[in-house]
PDB file of C-alpha atoms in Angstrom:
ATOM      1  CA  MET A   1      80.829   9.159  13.827  1.00 44.00           C
ATOM      2  CA  SER A   2      83.086   6.960  15.925  1.00 46.00           C
ATOM      3  CA  ALA A   3      85.190   4.165  14.512  1.00 40.00           C
ATOM      4  CA  ALA A   4      83.105   1.060  13.932  1.00 50.00           C
ATOM      5  CA  ARG A   5      83.404  -1.741  16.439  1.00 49.00           C
ATOM      6  CA  GLY A   6      82.254  -5.327  16.335  1.00 47.00           C
ATOM      7  CA  GLY A   7      78.636  -5.981  17.296  1.00 51.00           C
ATOM      8  CA  SER A   8      76.828  -8.912  18.930  1.00 54.00           C
ATOM      9  CA  LEU A   9      75.927 -10.668  15.653  1.00 59.00           C
ATOM     10  CA  PRO A  10      78.382 -12.019  13.051  1.00 62.00           C
ATOM     11  CA  GLY A  11      79.360  -9.295  10.589  1.00 78.00           C
ATOM     12  CA  MET A  12      77.638  -6.558  12.605  1.00 89.00           C
ATOM     13  CA  THR A  13      79.355  -3.252  13.303  1.00 96.00           C
ATOM     14  CA  THR A  14      78.202  -0.737  15.890  1.00 96.00           C
ATOM     15  CA  HIS A  15      78.596   3.019  15.406  1.00 98.00           C
ATOM     16  CA  THR A  16      77.864   6.241  17.265  1.00 98.00           C
ATOM     17  CA  LEU A  17      76.858   9.584  15.837  1.00 97.00           C
ATOM     18  CA  ASP A  18      76.666  12.978  17.531  1.00 98.00           C
ATOM     19  CA  ALA A  19      73.331  14.783  17.279  1.00 98.00           C
ATOM     20  CA  PRO A  20      72.002  17.882  19.061  1.00 98.00           C
ATOM     21  CA  GLY A  21      71.336  16.780  22.625  1.00 98.00           C
ATOM     22  CA  ALA A  22      72.235  13.134  22.080  1.00 97.00           C
ATOM     23  CA  VAL A  23      74.758  10.533  21.005  1.00 98.00           C
ATOM     24  CA  LEU A  24      73.020   8.059  18.705  1.00 98.00           C
ATOM     25  CA  SER A  25      73.960   4.399  18.503  1.00 98.00           C
ATOM     26  CA  TYR A  26      73.217   2.241  15.473  1.00 98.00           C
ATOM     27  CA  GLU A  27      74.224  -1.119  14.059  1.00 98.00           C
ATOM     28  CA  VAL A  28      74.876  -2.202  10.471  1.00 98.00           C
ATOM     29  CA  LEU A  29      74.834  -5.798   9.277  1.00 97.00           C
ATOM     30  CA  GLY A  30      74.339  -7.736   6.056  1.00 97.00           C
ATOM     31  CA  SER A  31      74.729  -6.653   2.442  1.00 96.00           C
ATOM     32  CA  GLY A  32      72.472  -5.300  -0.273  1.00 97.00           C
ATOM     33  CA  PRO A  33      70.136  -2.297  -0.413  1.00 98.00           C
ATOM     34  CA  VAL A  34      69.735  -0.465   2.890  1.00 98.00           C
ATOM     35  CA  LEU A  35      66.761  -1.359   5.082  1.00 99.00           C
ATOM     36  CA  ALA A  36      66.343   0.384   8.449  1.00 99.00           C
ATOM     37  CA  LEU A  37      64.296  -1.361  11.153  1.00 99.00           C
ATOM     38  CA  ILE A  38      63.090   1.232  13.645  1.00 98.00           C
ATOM     39  CA  GLY A  39      61.132   1.149  16.883  1.00 95.00           C
ATOM     40  CA  HIS A  40      60.176   3.545  19.629  1.00 92.00           C
ATOM     41  CA  PRO A  41      60.607   3.002  22.461  1.00 86.00           C
ATOM     42  CA  MET A  42      61.851  -0.461  21.421  1.00 88.00           C
ATOM     43  CA  PRO A  43      65.629  -0.292  20.889  1.00 91.00           C
ATOM     44  CA  ALA A  44      67.648  -2.098  18.237  1.00 94.00           C
ATOM     45  CA  GLY A  45      67.730  -5.397  20.105  1.00 92.00           C
ATOM     46  CA  GLY A  46      64.029  -5.955  19.547  1.00 92.00           C
ATOM     47  CA  PHE A  47      64.616  -6.264  15.800  1.00 97.00           C
ATOM     48  CA  ARG A  48      67.573  -8.650  15.760  1.00 96.00           C
ATOM     49  CA  ALA A  49      65.493 -11.784  15.138  1.00 96.00           C
ATOM     50  CA  LEU A  50      63.858 -10.081  12.145  1.00 98.00           C
ATOM     51  CA  ALA A  51      67.184  -8.685  10.932  1.00 98.00           C
ATOM     52  CA  ASP A  52      68.675 -12.171  10.995  1.00 97.00           C
ATOM     53  CA  GLN A  53      66.149 -13.210   8.327  1.00 98.00           C
ATOM     54  CA  LEU A  54      67.078 -10.322   6.015  1.00 98.00           C
ATOM     55  CA  THR A  55      70.842  -9.844   6.101  1.00 97.00           C
ATOM     56  CA  ASP A  56      71.550 -12.057   3.093  1.00 96.00           C
ATOM     57  CA  ARG A  57      69.510  -9.663   0.939  1.00 97.00           C
ATOM     58  CA  PHE A  58      69.694  -6.272   2.684  1.00 98.00           C
ATOM     59  CA  THR A  59      72.146  -4.069   4.535  1.00 98.00           C
ATOM     60  CA  VAL A  60      70.118  -3.818   7.720  1.00 98.00           C
ATOM     61  CA  VAL A  61      70.403  -0.751   9.961  1.00 99.00           C
ATOM     62  CA  LEU A  62      69.216  -1.071  13.562  1.00 98.00           C
ATOM     63  CA  HIS A  63      68.963   2.135  15.583  1.00 95.00           C
ATOM     64  CA  ASP A  64      68.452   2.849  19.273  1.00 96.00           C
ATOM     65  CA  PRO A  65      66.195   5.933  19.451  1.00 95.00           C
ATOM     66  CA  ARG A  66      67.661   8.654  21.649  1.00 94.00           C
ATOM     67  CA  GLY A  67      67.280   7.804  25.311  1.00 91.00           C
ATOM     68  CA  THR A  68      66.943   4.053  24.678  1.00 90.00           C
ATOM     69  CA  GLY A  69      69.527   1.276  24.471  1.00 90.00           C
ATOM     70  CA  ALA A  70      72.986   2.722  23.864  1.00 93.00           C
ATOM     71  CA  SER A  71      71.767   6.123  22.572  1.00 95.00           C
ATOM     72  CA  THR A  72      72.331   8.669  25.326  1.00 93.00           C
ATOM     73  CA  LEU A  73      70.818  12.063  26.091  1.00 94.00           C
ATOM     74  CA  THR A  74      72.471  15.260  27.279  1.00 96.00           C
ATOM     75  CA  ASP A  75      69.295  15.878  29.292  1.00 93.00           C
ATOM     76  CA  PRO A  76      68.125  12.510  30.671  1.00 87.00           C
ATOM     77  CA  GLY A  77      64.647  13.931  31.178  1.00 85.00           C
ATOM     78  CA  GLU A  78      64.114  14.797  27.508  1.00 87.00           C
ATOM     79  CA  LEU A  79      61.058  13.174  25.897  1.00 88.00           C
ATOM     80  CA  PRO A  80      61.699  13.631  22.167  1.00 91.00           C
ATOM     81  CA  ASP A  81      58.847  14.216  19.755  1.00 93.00           C
ATOM     82  CA  ALA A  82      58.396  12.641  16.330  1.00 94.00           C
ATOM     83  CA  GLY A  83      60.228  15.453  14.559  1.00 96.00           C
ATOM     84  CA  VAL A  84      63.367  15.027  16.667  1.00 96.00           C
ATOM     85  CA  LEU A  85      63.309  11.244  16.243  1.00 96.00           C
ATOM     86  CA  ALA A  86      62.867  11.560  12.475  1.00 98.00           C
ATOM     87  CA  ASP A  87      65.787  13.993  12.271  1.00 98.00           C
ATOM     88  CA  ASP A  88      67.903  11.493  14.223  1.00 98.00           C
ATOM     89  CA  LEU A  89      66.972   8.719  11.809  1.00 99.00           C
ATOM     90  CA  SER A  90      67.785  11.014   8.887  1.00 99.00           C
ATOM     91  CA  ARG A  91      71.286  11.532  10.327  1.00 99.00           C
ATOM     92  CA  VAL A  92      71.795   7.792  10.753  1.00 99.00           C
ATOM     93  CA  LEU A  93      70.701   7.024   7.197  1.00 99.00           C
ATOM     94  CA  ALA A  94      72.932   9.792   5.813  1.00 98.00           C
ATOM     95  CA  ALA A  95      75.888   8.219   7.618  1.00 98.00           C
ATOM     96  CA  VAL A  96      75.174   4.825   6.045  1.00 98.00           C
ATOM     97  CA  THR A  97      74.094   5.607   2.478  1.00 98.00           C
ATOM     98  CA  ASP A  98      73.689   8.403  -0.054  1.00 97.00           C
ATOM     99  CA  VAL A  99      70.796   6.723  -1.900  1.00 98.00           C
ATOM    100  CA  PRO A 100      67.167   6.344  -0.773  1.00 98.00           C
ATOM    101  CA  ALA A 101      66.658   3.560   1.775  1.00 99.00           C
ATOM    102  CA  ASP A 102      63.783   1.318   2.744  1.00 99.00           C
ATOM    103  CA  VAL A 103      62.464   1.906   6.262  1.00 99.00           C
ATOM    104  CA  PHE A 104      60.312  -0.348   8.425  1.00 99.00           C
ATOM    105  CA  GLY A 105      59.001   1.322  11.567  1.00 98.00           C
ATOM    106  CA  SER A 106      56.981  -0.451  14.249  1.00 97.00           C
ATOM    107  CA  SER A 107      54.633   1.178  16.755  1.00 94.00           C
ATOM    108  CA  GLY A 108      56.238   4.498  17.769  1.00 94.00           C
ATOM    109  CA  GLY A 109      58.890   3.710  15.170  1.00 96.00           C
ATOM    110  CA  GLY A 110      56.069   3.727  12.637  1.00 98.00           C
ATOM    111  CA  ILE A 111      55.367   7.317  13.647  1.00 97.00           C
ATOM    112  CA  THR A 112      59.060   8.137  13.229  1.00 97.00           C
ATOM    113  CA  ALA A 113      59.076   6.490   9.792  1.00 98.00           C
ATOM    114  CA  LEU A 114      56.026   8.462   8.656  1.00 98.00           C
ATOM    115  CA  GLU A 115      57.562  11.716   9.897  1.00 98.00           C
ATOM    116  CA  LEU A 116      60.807  10.873   8.087  1.00 98.00           C
ATOM    117  CA  ALA A 117      58.871  10.339   4.847  1.00 98.00           C
ATOM    118  CA  ALA A 118      57.066  13.656   5.330  1.00 98.00           C
ATOM    119  CA  THR A 119      60.144  15.724   6.202  1.00 98.00           C
ATOM    120  CA  HIS A 120      62.993  13.922   4.394  1.00 98.00           C
ATOM    121  CA  PRO A 121      61.279  12.260   1.411  1.00 98.00           C
ATOM    122  CA  GLY A 122      64.466  12.151  -0.655  1.00 98.00           C
ATOM    123  CA  GLN A 123      66.042   9.726   1.814  1.00 98.00           C
ATOM    124  CA  VAL A 124      63.401   7.016   1.512  1.00 98.00           C
ATOM    125  CA  ARG A 125      62.496   4.553  -1.198  1.00 98.00           C
ATOM    126  CA  THR A 126      59.672   2.702   0.567  1.00 98.00           C
ATOM    127  CA  VAL A 127      58.430   3.287   4.107  1.00 99.00           C
ATOM    128  CA  VAL A 128      56.378   0.638   5.904  1.00 99.00           C
ATOM    129  CA  ALA A 129      54.724   2.065   9.026  1.00 99.00           C
ATOM    130  CA  HIS A 130      53.484  -0.888  11.075  1.00 98.00           C
ATOM    131  CA  GLU A 131      50.636  -0.042  13.451  1.00 97.00           C
ATOM    132  CA  PRO A 132      51.565   3.581  14.264  1.00 97.00           C
ATOM    133  CA  PRO A 133      49.519   4.496  17.387  1.00 94.00           C
ATOM    134  CA  LEU A 134      48.288   7.876  16.124  1.00 96.00           C
ATOM    135  CA  VAL A 135      45.001   8.266  17.975  1.00 94.00           C
ATOM    136  CA  GLU A 136      44.099  11.668  16.508  1.00 94.00           C
ATOM    137  CA  TYR A 137      43.272   9.853  13.255  1.00 97.00           C
ATOM    138  CA  LEU A 138      40.501   7.885  14.984  1.00 96.00           C
ATOM    139  CA  GLU A 139      36.888   8.992  15.231  1.00 96.00           C
ATOM    140  CA  PRO A 140      36.605  11.769  17.859  1.00 95.00           C
ATOM    141  CA  GLU A 141      34.935   9.621  20.530  1.00 96.00           C
ATOM    142  CA  ASP A 142      37.485   6.827  20.098  1.00 94.00           C
ATOM    143  CA  ALA A 143      40.364   9.322  20.163  1.00 92.00           C
ATOM    144  CA  ALA A 144      39.044  10.835  23.404  1.00 93.00           C
ATOM    145  CA  VAL A 145      38.894   7.376  24.993  1.00 92.00           C
ATOM    146  CA  GLN A 146      42.491   6.667  23.953  1.00 89.00           C
ATOM    147  CA  ARG A 147      43.737   9.964  25.393  1.00 90.00           C
ATOM    148  CA  ALA A 148      41.948   9.154  28.662  1.00 92.00           C
ATOM    149  CA  ASN A 149      43.483   5.678  28.606  1.00 89.00           C
ATOM    150  CA  ALA A 150      46.950   7.209  28.216  1.00 87.00           C
ATOM    151  CA  ASP A 151      46.299   9.470  31.207  1.00 89.00           C
ATOM    152  CA  GLN A 152      45.217   6.433  33.238  1.00 90.00           C
ATOM    153  CA  VAL A 153      48.393   4.522  32.298  1.00 87.00           C
ATOM    154  CA  GLN A 154      50.561   7.460  33.361  1.00 86.00           C
ATOM    155  CA  ARG A 155      48.660   7.777  36.646  1.00 90.00           C
ATOM    156  CA  THR A 156      49.067   4.039  37.283  1.00 90.00           C
ATOM    157  CA  HIS A 157      52.796   4.394  36.627  1.00 84.00           C
ATOM    158  CA  ARG A 158      53.058   7.157  39.229  1.00 88.00           C
ATOM    159  CA  GLU A 159      50.948   5.366  41.841  1.00 90.00           C
ATOM    160  CA  HIS A 160      51.653   1.659  41.323  1.00 88.00           C
ATOM    161  CA  GLY A 161      54.816   1.351  39.239  1.00 85.00           C
ATOM    162  CA  LEU A 162      55.885   0.462  35.731  1.00 82.00           C
ATOM    163  CA  LEU A 163      54.772  -3.169  35.511  1.00 82.00           C
ATOM    164  CA  ALA A 164      51.249  -2.307  36.652  1.00 86.00           C
ATOM    165  CA  ALA A 165      51.135   0.497  34.084  1.00 84.00           C
ATOM    166  CA  MET A 166      52.348  -1.775  31.280  1.00 79.00           C
ATOM    167  CA  GLY A 167      49.794  -4.445  32.215  1.00 82.00           C
ATOM    168  CA  LEU A 168      47.044  -1.851  32.002  1.00 85.00           C
ATOM    169  CA  PHE A 169      48.420  -0.544  28.701  1.00 79.00           C
ATOM    170  CA  ALA A 170      48.407  -4.045  27.175  1.00 77.00           C
ATOM    171  CA  GLN A 171      44.875  -4.690  28.435  1.00 80.00           C
ATOM    172  CA  GLN A 172      43.561  -1.377  27.095  1.00 80.00           C
ATOM    173  CA  ASN A 173      45.046  -1.883  23.659  1.00 72.00           C
ATOM    174  CA  GLY A 174      44.419  -5.566  23.013  1.00 65.00           C
ATOM    175  CA  PHE A 175      48.104  -6.498  22.785  1.00 64.00           C
ATOM    176  CA  ALA A 176      47.749  -9.974  24.319  1.00 60.00           C
ATOM    177  CA  PRO A 177      48.811 -12.773  21.933  1.00 58.00           C
ATOM    178  CA  PRO A 178      46.171 -15.359  20.972  1.00 57.00           C
ATOM    179  CA  PRO A 179      45.611 -18.490  23.099  1.00 61.00           C
ATOM    180  CA  GLY A 180      48.435 -20.995  22.781  1.00 65.00           C
ATOM    181  CA  ALA A 181      51.149 -18.444  21.975  1.00 60.00           C
ATOM    182  CA  PRO A 182      54.273 -18.825  24.143  1.00 62.00           C
ATOM    183  CA  SER A 183      54.591 -16.584  27.182  1.00 62.00           C
ATOM    184  CA  PRO A 184      57.050 -13.714  26.703  1.00 62.00           C
ATOM    185  CA  PRO A 185      60.314 -13.766  28.664  1.00 65.00           C
ATOM    186  CA  PRO A 186      60.752 -11.354  31.582  1.00 70.00           C
ATOM    187  CA  PRO A 187      61.689  -7.843  30.417  1.00 67.00           C
ATOM    188  CA  SER A 188      65.376  -6.931  30.444  1.00 67.00           C
ATOM    189  CA  GLU A 189      66.747  -3.793  32.083  1.00 71.00           C
ATOM    190  CA  ASP A 190      66.856  -2.122  28.645  1.00 68.00           C
ATOM    191  CA  ASP A 191      63.228  -3.159  28.095  1.00 69.00           C
ATOM    192  CA  LEU A 192      62.199  -1.654  31.425  1.00 71.00           C
ATOM    193  CA  ARG A 193      63.971   1.644  30.699  1.00 70.00           C
ATOM    194  CA  SER A 194      62.352   1.832  27.263  1.00 69.00           C
ATOM    195  CA  MET A 195      58.917   1.013  28.670  1.00 73.00           C
ATOM    196  CA  SER A 196      59.267   3.705  31.316  1.00 76.00           C
ATOM    197  CA  ARG A 197      60.168   6.325  28.705  1.00 68.00           C
ATOM    198  CA  MET A 198      57.241   5.204  26.553  1.00 69.00           C
ATOM    199  CA  VAL A 199      54.814   5.661  29.442  1.00 74.00           C
ATOM    200  CA  LEU A 200      56.215   9.090  30.340  1.00 71.00           C
ATOM    201  CA  GLY A 201      55.967  10.302  26.728  1.00 71.00           C
ATOM    202  CA  LEU A 202      52.730   8.549  25.829  1.00 73.00           C
ATOM    203  CA  GLY A 203      50.513  11.619  25.848  1.00 70.00           C
ATOM    204  CA  THR A 204      52.745  13.451  23.337  1.00 73.00           C
ATOM    205  CA  LEU A 205      53.516  10.472  21.119  1.00 76.00           C
ATOM    206  CA  ILE A 206      49.984   9.394  20.293  1.00 83.00           C
ATOM    207  CA  VAL A 207      48.555  12.810  19.369  1.00 86.00           C
ATOM    208  CA  HIS A 208      51.054  13.592  16.594  1.00 91.00           C
ATOM    209  CA  ARG A 209      49.715  14.388  13.110  1.00 93.00           C
ATOM    210  CA  VAL A 210      51.846  13.701  10.048  1.00 96.00           C
ATOM    211  CA  GLY A 211      52.196  16.191   7.199  1.00 95.00           C
ATOM    212  CA  ALA A 212      51.889  15.470   3.487  1.00 96.00           C
ATOM    213  CA  LEU A 213      53.499  12.191   2.450  1.00 97.00           C
ATOM    214  CA  PRO A 214      55.300  11.456  -0.833  1.00 96.00           C
ATOM    215  CA  ALA A 215      53.103   9.643  -3.345  1.00 93.00           C
ATOM    216  CA  GLY A 216      53.800   5.968  -3.887  1.00 96.00           C
ATOM    217  CA  GLN A 217      56.474   5.640  -1.189  1.00 97.00           C
ATOM    218  CA  VAL A 218      54.524   4.828   1.977  1.00 98.00           C
ATOM    219  CA  VAL A 219      52.624   1.714   3.063  1.00 98.00           C
ATOM    220  CA  VAL A 220      50.827   1.137   6.369  1.00 99.00           C
ATOM    221  CA  GLY A 221      51.057  -2.309   7.964  1.00 99.00           C
ATOM    222  CA  VAL A 222      48.564  -3.967  10.306  1.00 98.00           C
ATOM    223  CA  GLY A 223      48.827  -7.290  12.117  1.00 97.00           C
ATOM    224  CA  ALA A 224      46.482 -10.156  11.322  1.00 96.00           C
ATOM    225  CA  TRP A 225      45.754 -10.448  15.072  1.00 92.00           C
ATOM    226  CA  SER A 226      45.130  -6.715  15.523  1.00 92.00           C
ATOM    227  CA  ALA A 227      41.525  -6.330  14.373  1.00 84.00           C
ATOM    228  CA  GLY A 228      40.310  -5.364  17.863  1.00 81.00           C
ATOM    229  CA  ALA A 229      43.432  -3.556  19.010  1.00 90.00           C
ATOM    230  CA  MET A 230      43.774   0.218  19.204  1.00 92.00           C
ATOM    231  CA  THR A 231      46.802   0.131  16.912  1.00 94.00           C
ATOM    232  CA  GLY A 232      44.900  -1.925  14.359  1.00 96.00           C
ATOM    233  CA  ARG A 233      42.311   0.848  14.234  1.00 96.00           C
ATOM    234  CA  THR A 234      44.907   3.612  14.057  1.00 96.00           C
ATOM    235  CA  ALA A 235      46.728   1.817  11.226  1.00 98.00           C
ATOM    236  CA  ALA A 236      43.533   1.649   9.183  1.00 98.00           C
ATOM    237  CA  ALA A 237      42.671   5.268  10.000  1.00 98.00           C
ATOM    238  CA  VAL A 238      46.114   6.598   9.013  1.00 98.00           C
ATOM    239  CA  ALA A 239      45.996   4.650   5.751  1.00 98.00           C
ATOM    240  CA  ALA A 240      42.543   6.018   4.941  1.00 98.00           C
ATOM    241  CA  ALA A 241      43.413   9.615   5.867  1.00 97.00           C
ATOM    242  CA  HIS A 242      46.526   9.671   3.667  1.00 98.00           C
ATOM    243  CA  ASP A 243      45.156   7.377   0.909  1.00 98.00           C
ATOM    244  CA  LEU A 244      47.860   4.774   1.550  1.00 98.00           C
ATOM    245  CA  PRO A 245      47.872   1.008   0.951  1.00 98.00           C
ATOM    246  CA  LEU A 246      47.040  -1.035   4.063  1.00 98.00           C
ATOM    247  CA  VAL A 247      48.942  -4.349   4.101  1.00 98.00           C
ATOM    248  CA  THR A 248      48.280  -7.203   6.529  1.00 98.00           C
ATOM    249  CA  PHE A 249      51.325  -8.740   8.233  1.00 98.00           C
ATOM    250  CA  PRO A 250      51.579 -11.964  10.253  1.00 98.00           C
ATOM    251  CA  GLY A 251      50.882 -11.799  13.979  1.00 95.00           C
ATOM    252  CA  GLY A 252      49.930  -8.806  16.037  1.00 93.00           C
ATOM    253  CA  HIS A 253      51.557  -5.577  17.177  1.00 93.00           C
ATOM    254  CA  GLY A 254      54.879  -7.371  17.689  1.00 93.00           C
ATOM    255  CA  GLY A 255      54.442  -9.873  14.879  1.00 94.00           C
ATOM    256  CA  PHE A 256      58.180  -9.876  14.111  1.00 97.00           C
ATOM    257  CA  HIS A 257      59.268 -10.439  17.733  1.00 93.00           C
ATOM    258  CA  PRO A 258      59.479 -14.025  19.035  1.00 91.00           C
ATOM    259  CA  GLY A 259      59.172 -12.755  22.605  1.00 84.00           C
ATOM    260  CA  GLN A 260      55.761 -11.269  21.744  1.00 84.00           C
ATOM    261  CA  GLY A 261      54.354 -14.363  20.048  1.00 86.00           C
ATOM    262  CA  GLY A 262      55.639 -13.251  16.650  1.00 93.00           C
ATOM    263  CA  ASP A 263      57.212 -15.218  13.809  1.00 96.00           C
ATOM    264  CA  PRO A 264      60.228 -13.354  12.393  1.00 98.00           C
ATOM    265  CA  VAL A 265      60.573 -15.796   9.479  1.00 98.00           C
ATOM    266  CA  ALA A 266      57.027 -15.279   8.206  1.00 98.00           C
ATOM    267  CA  PHE A 267      57.202 -11.572   8.957  1.00 98.00           C
ATOM    268  CA  ALA A 268      60.418 -11.158   6.956  1.00 98.00           C
ATOM    269  CA  VAL A 269      58.790 -12.829   3.941  1.00 98.00           C
ATOM    270  CA  ALA A 270      55.816 -10.460   4.140  1.00 98.00           C
ATOM    271  CA  LEU A 271      58.053  -7.421   4.604  1.00 99.00           C
ATOM    272  CA  GLU A 272      60.228  -8.268   1.610  1.00 98.00           C
ATOM    273  CA  GLN A 273      57.137  -8.866  -0.540  1.00 98.00           C
ATOM    274  CA  THR A 274      55.818  -5.454   0.489  1.00 98.00           C
ATOM    275  CA  LEU A 275      59.114  -3.708  -0.243  1.00 97.00           C
ATOM    276  CA  ARG A 276      59.368  -5.333  -3.666  1.00 92.00           C
ATOM    277  CA  ARG A 277      55.788  -4.636  -4.705  1.00 82.00           C
TER     278      ARG A 277
END
């Protein structure tokens, strides 16, 4: 691990950690028990508004998954699977704490969090997997539609570019915020890179199946706006398949992100209540 350096928020330090095939970047801020906020492909920056609501009660760890944000790859073309991403998160947590940590994972980060719980259960206290897009847990016909949708998004990316592909992806999966929600800001360069990697790896990401999970340590989250969304259905299906609690959170798929119509204040309250249950 490199020497810590100051981060972009007061009291935040930024660190790097060598891993096979990558250099991982993560940020630490706040004080209290460790809580990691994890996305994929969303990098650490997408969680800063939520982190800001939690740092007076938690030591918050924000992590750029390999190939996103400041985490670099030896092979820029690598599309890591859930096992690699969970091993990376395990390394980050081991560098921060030697006691079990709470983990909140959103979207692909929810898949990473579930895989971490399955493969490194001793490192986690409570895992909250928010809307993991695991389509193989859906009914067979629905799963087949979602795989075909992923193929169509990748084809659109090749033929018409990233923004067209992301528009199709949002339309397919019901990710639009409700009427009256503020319009999101234009995507940053980091956002565009992360979106591109998500599209390229979509077919592998969504078909993952998680192994046995530790009893009493894992909760699945679903957004209040997500009843008709693909990830709302996958959240319910994963919870049912693994006999896990299904907890409703404010907003939709990005309910913690102000740029996606989310409310980080309300989301932080719900997350803390879930962790302290």
